[in-house]
PDB file of C-alpha atoms in Angstrom:
ATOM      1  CA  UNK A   1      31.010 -25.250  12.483  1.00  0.00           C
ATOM      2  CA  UNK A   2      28.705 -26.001   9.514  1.00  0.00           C
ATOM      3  CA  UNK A   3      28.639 -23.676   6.747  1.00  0.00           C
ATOM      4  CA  UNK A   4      25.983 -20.911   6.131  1.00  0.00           C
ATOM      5  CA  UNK A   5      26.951 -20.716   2.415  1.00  0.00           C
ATOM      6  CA  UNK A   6      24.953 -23.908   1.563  1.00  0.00           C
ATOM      7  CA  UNK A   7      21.999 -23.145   3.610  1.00  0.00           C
ATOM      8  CA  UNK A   8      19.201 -22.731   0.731  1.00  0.00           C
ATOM      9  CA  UNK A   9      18.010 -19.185   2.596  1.00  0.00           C
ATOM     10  CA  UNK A  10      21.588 -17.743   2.980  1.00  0.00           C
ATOM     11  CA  UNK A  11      21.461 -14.321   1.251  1.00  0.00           C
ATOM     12  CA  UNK A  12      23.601 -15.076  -1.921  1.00  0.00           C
ATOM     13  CA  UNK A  13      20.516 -17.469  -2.577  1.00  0.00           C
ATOM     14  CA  UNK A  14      17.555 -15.262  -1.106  1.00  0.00           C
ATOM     15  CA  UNK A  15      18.120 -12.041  -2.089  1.00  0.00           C
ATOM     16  CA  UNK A  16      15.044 -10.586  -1.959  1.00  0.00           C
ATOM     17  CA  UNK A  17      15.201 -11.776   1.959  1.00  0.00           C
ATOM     18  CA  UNK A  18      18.273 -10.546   3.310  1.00  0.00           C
ATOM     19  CA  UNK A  19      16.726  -7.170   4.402  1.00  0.00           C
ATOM     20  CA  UNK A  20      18.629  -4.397   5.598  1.00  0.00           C
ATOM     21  CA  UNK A  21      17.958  -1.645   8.404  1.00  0.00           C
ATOM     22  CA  UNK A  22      18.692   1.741   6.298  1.00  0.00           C
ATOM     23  CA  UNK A  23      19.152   4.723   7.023  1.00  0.00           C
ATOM     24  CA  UNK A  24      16.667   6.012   4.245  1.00  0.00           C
ATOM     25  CA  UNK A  25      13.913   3.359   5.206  1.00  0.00           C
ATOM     26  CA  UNK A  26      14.122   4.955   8.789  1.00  0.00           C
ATOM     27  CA  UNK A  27      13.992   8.447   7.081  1.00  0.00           C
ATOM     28  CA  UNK A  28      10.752   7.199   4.855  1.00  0.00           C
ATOM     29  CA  UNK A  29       8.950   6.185   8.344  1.00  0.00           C
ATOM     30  CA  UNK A  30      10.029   9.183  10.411  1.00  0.00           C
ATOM     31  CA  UNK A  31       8.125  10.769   7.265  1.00  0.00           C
ATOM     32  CA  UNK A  32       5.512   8.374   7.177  1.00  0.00           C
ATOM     33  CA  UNK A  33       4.615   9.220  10.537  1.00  0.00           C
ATOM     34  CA  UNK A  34       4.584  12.959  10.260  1.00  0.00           C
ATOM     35  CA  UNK A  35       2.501  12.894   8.066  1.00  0.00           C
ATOM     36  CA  UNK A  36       0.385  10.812   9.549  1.00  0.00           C
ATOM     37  CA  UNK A  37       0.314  12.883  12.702  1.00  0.00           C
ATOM     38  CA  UNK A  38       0.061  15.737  10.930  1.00  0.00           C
ATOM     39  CA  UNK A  39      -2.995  15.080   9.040  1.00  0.00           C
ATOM     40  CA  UNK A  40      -1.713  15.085   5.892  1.00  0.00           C
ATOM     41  CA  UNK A  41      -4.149  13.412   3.485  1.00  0.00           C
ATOM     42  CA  UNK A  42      -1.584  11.867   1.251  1.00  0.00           C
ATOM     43  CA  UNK A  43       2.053  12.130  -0.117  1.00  0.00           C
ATOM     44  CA  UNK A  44       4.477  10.763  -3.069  1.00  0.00           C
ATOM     45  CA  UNK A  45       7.275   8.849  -2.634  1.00  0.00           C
ATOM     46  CA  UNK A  46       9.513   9.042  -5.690  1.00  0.00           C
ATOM     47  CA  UNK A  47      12.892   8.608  -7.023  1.00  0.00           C
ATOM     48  CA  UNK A  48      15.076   6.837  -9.737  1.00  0.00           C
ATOM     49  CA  UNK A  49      14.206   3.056 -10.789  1.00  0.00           C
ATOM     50  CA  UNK A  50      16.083   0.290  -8.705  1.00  0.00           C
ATOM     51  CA  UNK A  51      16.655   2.102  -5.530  1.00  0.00           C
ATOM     52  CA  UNK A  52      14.623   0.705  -2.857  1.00  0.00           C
ATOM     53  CA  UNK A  53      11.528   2.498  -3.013  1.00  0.00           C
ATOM     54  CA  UNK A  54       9.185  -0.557  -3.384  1.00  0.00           C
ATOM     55  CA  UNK A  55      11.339  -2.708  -0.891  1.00  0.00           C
ATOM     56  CA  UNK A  56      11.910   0.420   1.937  1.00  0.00           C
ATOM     57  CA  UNK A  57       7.184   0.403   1.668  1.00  0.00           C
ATOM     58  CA  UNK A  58       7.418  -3.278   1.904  1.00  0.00           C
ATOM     59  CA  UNK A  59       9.770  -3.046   4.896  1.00  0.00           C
ATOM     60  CA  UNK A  60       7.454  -0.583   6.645  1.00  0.00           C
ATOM     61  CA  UNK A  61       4.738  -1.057   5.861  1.00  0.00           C
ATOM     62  CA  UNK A  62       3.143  -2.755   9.274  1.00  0.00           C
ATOM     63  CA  UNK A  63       5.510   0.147  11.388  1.00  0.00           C
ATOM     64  CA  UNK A  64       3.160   2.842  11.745  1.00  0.00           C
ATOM     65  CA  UNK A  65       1.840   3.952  14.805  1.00  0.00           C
ATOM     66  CA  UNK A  66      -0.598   6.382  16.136  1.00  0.00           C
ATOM     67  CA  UNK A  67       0.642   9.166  19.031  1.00  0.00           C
ATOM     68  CA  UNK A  68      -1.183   6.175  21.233  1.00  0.00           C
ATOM     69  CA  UNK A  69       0.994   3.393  19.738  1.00  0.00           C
ATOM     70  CA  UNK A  70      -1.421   1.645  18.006  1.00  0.00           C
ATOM     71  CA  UNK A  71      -0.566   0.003  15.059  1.00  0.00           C
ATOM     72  CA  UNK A  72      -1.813   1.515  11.639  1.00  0.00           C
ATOM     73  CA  UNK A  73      -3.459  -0.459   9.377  1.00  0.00           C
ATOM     74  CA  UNK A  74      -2.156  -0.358   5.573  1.00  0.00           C
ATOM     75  CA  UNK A  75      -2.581  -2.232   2.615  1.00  0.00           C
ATOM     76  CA  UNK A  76       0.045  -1.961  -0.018  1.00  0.00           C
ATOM     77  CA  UNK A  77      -1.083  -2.430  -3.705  1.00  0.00           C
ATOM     78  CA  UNK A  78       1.403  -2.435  -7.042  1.00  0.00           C
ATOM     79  CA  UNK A  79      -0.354  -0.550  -9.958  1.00  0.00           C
ATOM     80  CA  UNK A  80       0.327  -3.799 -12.836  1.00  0.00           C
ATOM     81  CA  UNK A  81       0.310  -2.529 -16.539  1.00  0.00           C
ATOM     82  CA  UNK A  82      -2.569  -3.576 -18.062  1.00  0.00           C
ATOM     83  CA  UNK A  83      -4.737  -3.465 -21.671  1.00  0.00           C
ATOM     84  CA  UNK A  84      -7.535  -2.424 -20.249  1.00  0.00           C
ATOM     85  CA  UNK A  85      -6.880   1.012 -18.366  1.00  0.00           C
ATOM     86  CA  UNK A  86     -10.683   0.641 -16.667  1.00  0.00           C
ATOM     87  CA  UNK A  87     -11.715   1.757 -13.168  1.00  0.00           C
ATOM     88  CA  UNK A  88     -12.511  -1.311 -12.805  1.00  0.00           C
ATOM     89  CA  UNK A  89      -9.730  -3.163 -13.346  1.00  0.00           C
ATOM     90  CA  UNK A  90      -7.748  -0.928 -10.088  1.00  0.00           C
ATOM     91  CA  UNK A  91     -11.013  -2.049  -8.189  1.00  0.00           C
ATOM     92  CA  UNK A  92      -9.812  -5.688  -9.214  1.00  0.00           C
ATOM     93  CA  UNK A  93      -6.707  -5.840  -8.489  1.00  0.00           C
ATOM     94  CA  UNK A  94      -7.559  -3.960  -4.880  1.00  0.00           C
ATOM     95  CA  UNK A  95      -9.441  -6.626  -4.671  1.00  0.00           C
ATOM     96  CA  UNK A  96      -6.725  -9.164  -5.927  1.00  0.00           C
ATOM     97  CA  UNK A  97      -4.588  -7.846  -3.294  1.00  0.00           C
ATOM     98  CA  UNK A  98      -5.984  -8.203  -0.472  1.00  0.00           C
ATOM     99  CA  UNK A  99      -7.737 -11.376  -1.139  1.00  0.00           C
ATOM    100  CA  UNK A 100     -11.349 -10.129  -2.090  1.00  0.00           C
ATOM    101  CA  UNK A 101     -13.108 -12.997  -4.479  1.00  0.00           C
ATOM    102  CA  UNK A 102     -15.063 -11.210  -7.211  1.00  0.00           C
ATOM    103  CA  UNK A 103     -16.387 -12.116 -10.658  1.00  0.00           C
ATOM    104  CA  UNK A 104     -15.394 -10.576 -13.899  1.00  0.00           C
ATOM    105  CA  UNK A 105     -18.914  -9.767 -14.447  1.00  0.00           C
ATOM    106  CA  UNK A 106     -18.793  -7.591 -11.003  1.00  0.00           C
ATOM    107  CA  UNK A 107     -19.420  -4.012 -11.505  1.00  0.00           C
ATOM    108  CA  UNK A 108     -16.760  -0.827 -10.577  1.00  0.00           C
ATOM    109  CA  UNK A 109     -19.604  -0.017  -8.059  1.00  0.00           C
ATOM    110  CA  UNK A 110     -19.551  -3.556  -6.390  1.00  0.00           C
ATOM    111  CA  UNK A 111     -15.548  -3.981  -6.154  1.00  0.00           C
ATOM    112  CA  UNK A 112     -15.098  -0.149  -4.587  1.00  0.00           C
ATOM    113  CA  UNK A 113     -18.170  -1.478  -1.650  1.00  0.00           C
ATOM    114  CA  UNK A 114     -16.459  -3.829  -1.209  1.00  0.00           C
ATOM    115  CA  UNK A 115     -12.769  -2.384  -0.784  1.00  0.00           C
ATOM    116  CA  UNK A 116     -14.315   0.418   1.427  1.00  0.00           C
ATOM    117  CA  UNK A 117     -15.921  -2.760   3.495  1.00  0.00           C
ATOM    118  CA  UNK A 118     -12.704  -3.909   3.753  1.00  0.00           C
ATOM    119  CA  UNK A 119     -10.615  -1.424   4.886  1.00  0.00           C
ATOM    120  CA  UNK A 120     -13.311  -0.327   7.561  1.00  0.00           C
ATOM    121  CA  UNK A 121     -13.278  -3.135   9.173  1.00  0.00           C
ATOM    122  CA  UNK A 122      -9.108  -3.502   9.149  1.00  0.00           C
ATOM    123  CA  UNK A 123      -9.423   0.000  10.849  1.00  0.00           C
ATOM    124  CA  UNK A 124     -12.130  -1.275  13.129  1.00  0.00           C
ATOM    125  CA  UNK A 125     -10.322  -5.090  14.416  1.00  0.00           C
ATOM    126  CA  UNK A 126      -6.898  -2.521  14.746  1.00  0.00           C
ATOM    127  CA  UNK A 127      -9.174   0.160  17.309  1.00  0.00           C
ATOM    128  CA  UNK A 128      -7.765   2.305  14.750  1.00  0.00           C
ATOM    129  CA  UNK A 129      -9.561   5.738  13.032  1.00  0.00           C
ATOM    130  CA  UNK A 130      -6.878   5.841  10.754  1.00  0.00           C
ATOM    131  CA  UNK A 131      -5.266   3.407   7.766  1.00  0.00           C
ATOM    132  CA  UNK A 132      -2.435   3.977   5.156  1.00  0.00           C
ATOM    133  CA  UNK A 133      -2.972   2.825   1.272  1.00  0.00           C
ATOM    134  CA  UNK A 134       0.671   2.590  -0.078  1.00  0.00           C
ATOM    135  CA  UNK A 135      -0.245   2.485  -4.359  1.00  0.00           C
ATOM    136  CA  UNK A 136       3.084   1.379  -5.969  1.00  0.00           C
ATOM    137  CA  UNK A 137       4.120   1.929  -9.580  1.00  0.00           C
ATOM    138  CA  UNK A 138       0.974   5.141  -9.477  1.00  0.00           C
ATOM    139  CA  UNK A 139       2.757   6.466 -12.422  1.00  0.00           C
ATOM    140  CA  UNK A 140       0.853   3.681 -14.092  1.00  0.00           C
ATOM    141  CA  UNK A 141      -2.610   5.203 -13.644  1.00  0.00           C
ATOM    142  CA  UNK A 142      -4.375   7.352 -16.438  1.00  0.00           C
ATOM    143  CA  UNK A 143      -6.284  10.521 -14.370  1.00  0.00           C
ATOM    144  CA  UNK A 144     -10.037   8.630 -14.820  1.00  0.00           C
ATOM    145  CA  UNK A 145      -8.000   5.710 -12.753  1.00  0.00           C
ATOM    146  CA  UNK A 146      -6.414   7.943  -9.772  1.00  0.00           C
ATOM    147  CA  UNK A 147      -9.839   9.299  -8.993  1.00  0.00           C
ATOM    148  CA  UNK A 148     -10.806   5.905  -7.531  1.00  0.00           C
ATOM    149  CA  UNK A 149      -8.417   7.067  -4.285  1.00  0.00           C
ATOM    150  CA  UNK A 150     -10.269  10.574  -4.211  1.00  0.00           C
ATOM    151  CA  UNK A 151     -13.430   8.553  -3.953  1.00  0.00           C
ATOM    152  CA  UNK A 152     -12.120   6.020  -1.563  1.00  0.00           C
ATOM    153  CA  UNK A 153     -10.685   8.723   0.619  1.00  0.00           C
ATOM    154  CA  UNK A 154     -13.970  10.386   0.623  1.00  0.00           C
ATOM    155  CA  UNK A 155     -15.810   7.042   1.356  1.00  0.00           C
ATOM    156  CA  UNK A 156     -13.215   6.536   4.204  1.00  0.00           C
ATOM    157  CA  UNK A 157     -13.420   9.912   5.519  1.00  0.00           C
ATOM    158  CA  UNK A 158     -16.650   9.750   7.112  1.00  0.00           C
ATOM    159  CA  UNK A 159     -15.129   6.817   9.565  1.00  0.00           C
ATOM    160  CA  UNK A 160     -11.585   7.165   9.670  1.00  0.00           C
ATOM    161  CA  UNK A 161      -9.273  10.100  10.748  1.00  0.00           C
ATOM    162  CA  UNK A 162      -8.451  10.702   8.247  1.00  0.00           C
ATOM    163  CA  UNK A 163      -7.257   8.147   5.928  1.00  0.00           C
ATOM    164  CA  UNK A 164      -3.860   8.578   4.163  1.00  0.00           C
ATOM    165  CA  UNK A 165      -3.240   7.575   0.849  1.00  0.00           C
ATOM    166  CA  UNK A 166       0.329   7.499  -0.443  1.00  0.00           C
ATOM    167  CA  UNK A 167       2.028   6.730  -3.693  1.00  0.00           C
ATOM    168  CA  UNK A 168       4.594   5.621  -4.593  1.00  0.00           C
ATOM    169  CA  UNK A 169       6.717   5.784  -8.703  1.00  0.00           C
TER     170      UNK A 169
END
């Protein structure tokens, strides 16, 4: 029998790999999806530094379903601290994380079109009215910054229903 421990993706050498089924992370979706079903237009995840919070949303994050089954689309986005507390620099990195190109020169107004563009059409190729922004590290945002997800969830209202936004700190 060869031995797993000097496999390069054994856990001892992968951490961040070696996922486990919890009984919190199971908790977080049952909540996840009440919410969801529920109509609730966002929520807060919190709780002490280093316990899972960031890996349980990773975990999860492509395990929502409607009442139908279909799968929910989401888009997860960390909050990075940053010198320049703009608008526009959430619309950037948004855009960073789901693979958007954009200038520096690009306006706040041209990065949130194209977010909004974006997430549409996820909801549309999923035949799904509804989507689920998880924001990680939110405690990060000043208030000018958090009103970009009252604006997006506005934007997003008008097609999806409705769209959830949830944070997470």
């Amino acid at each position: 029998m060869k031995n797993n421990l000097s496999h390069p993706l054994h856990p001892l050498y992968s951490p961040n790999e070696f996922i486990l089924d919890t009984a919190e992370t199971n908790r977080l979706l049952e909540v996840l999806h009440r919410w969801m079903w529920t109509g609730a237009t966002g929520g807060l995840v919190f709780g002490e530094a280093r316990l899972g919070k960031t890996q349980a949303l990773q975990q999860i994050k492509t395990s929502l379903n409607t009442r139908n089954g279909v799968c929910v689309p989401s888009l997860y986005f960390s909050v990075a601290q940053r010198d320049n507390n703009s608008i526009s620099s959430i619309y950037r990195l948004l855009c960073n994380s789901i693979n958007l190109t954009h200038t520096q020169k690009d306006r706040a107004d041209y990065l949130a079109d194209a977010v909004v563009y974006y997430l549409i059409d996820s909801a549309d190729k999923a035949s799904c009215k509804s989507l689920v922004l998880y924001v990680d590290e939110m405690q990060r945002l000043n208030v000018r910054q958090l009103n970009i997800f009252a604006e997006l969830y506005d934007r997003l209202k008008l097609v999806c229903n409705p769209p959830i936004l949830r944070g997470s700190y």
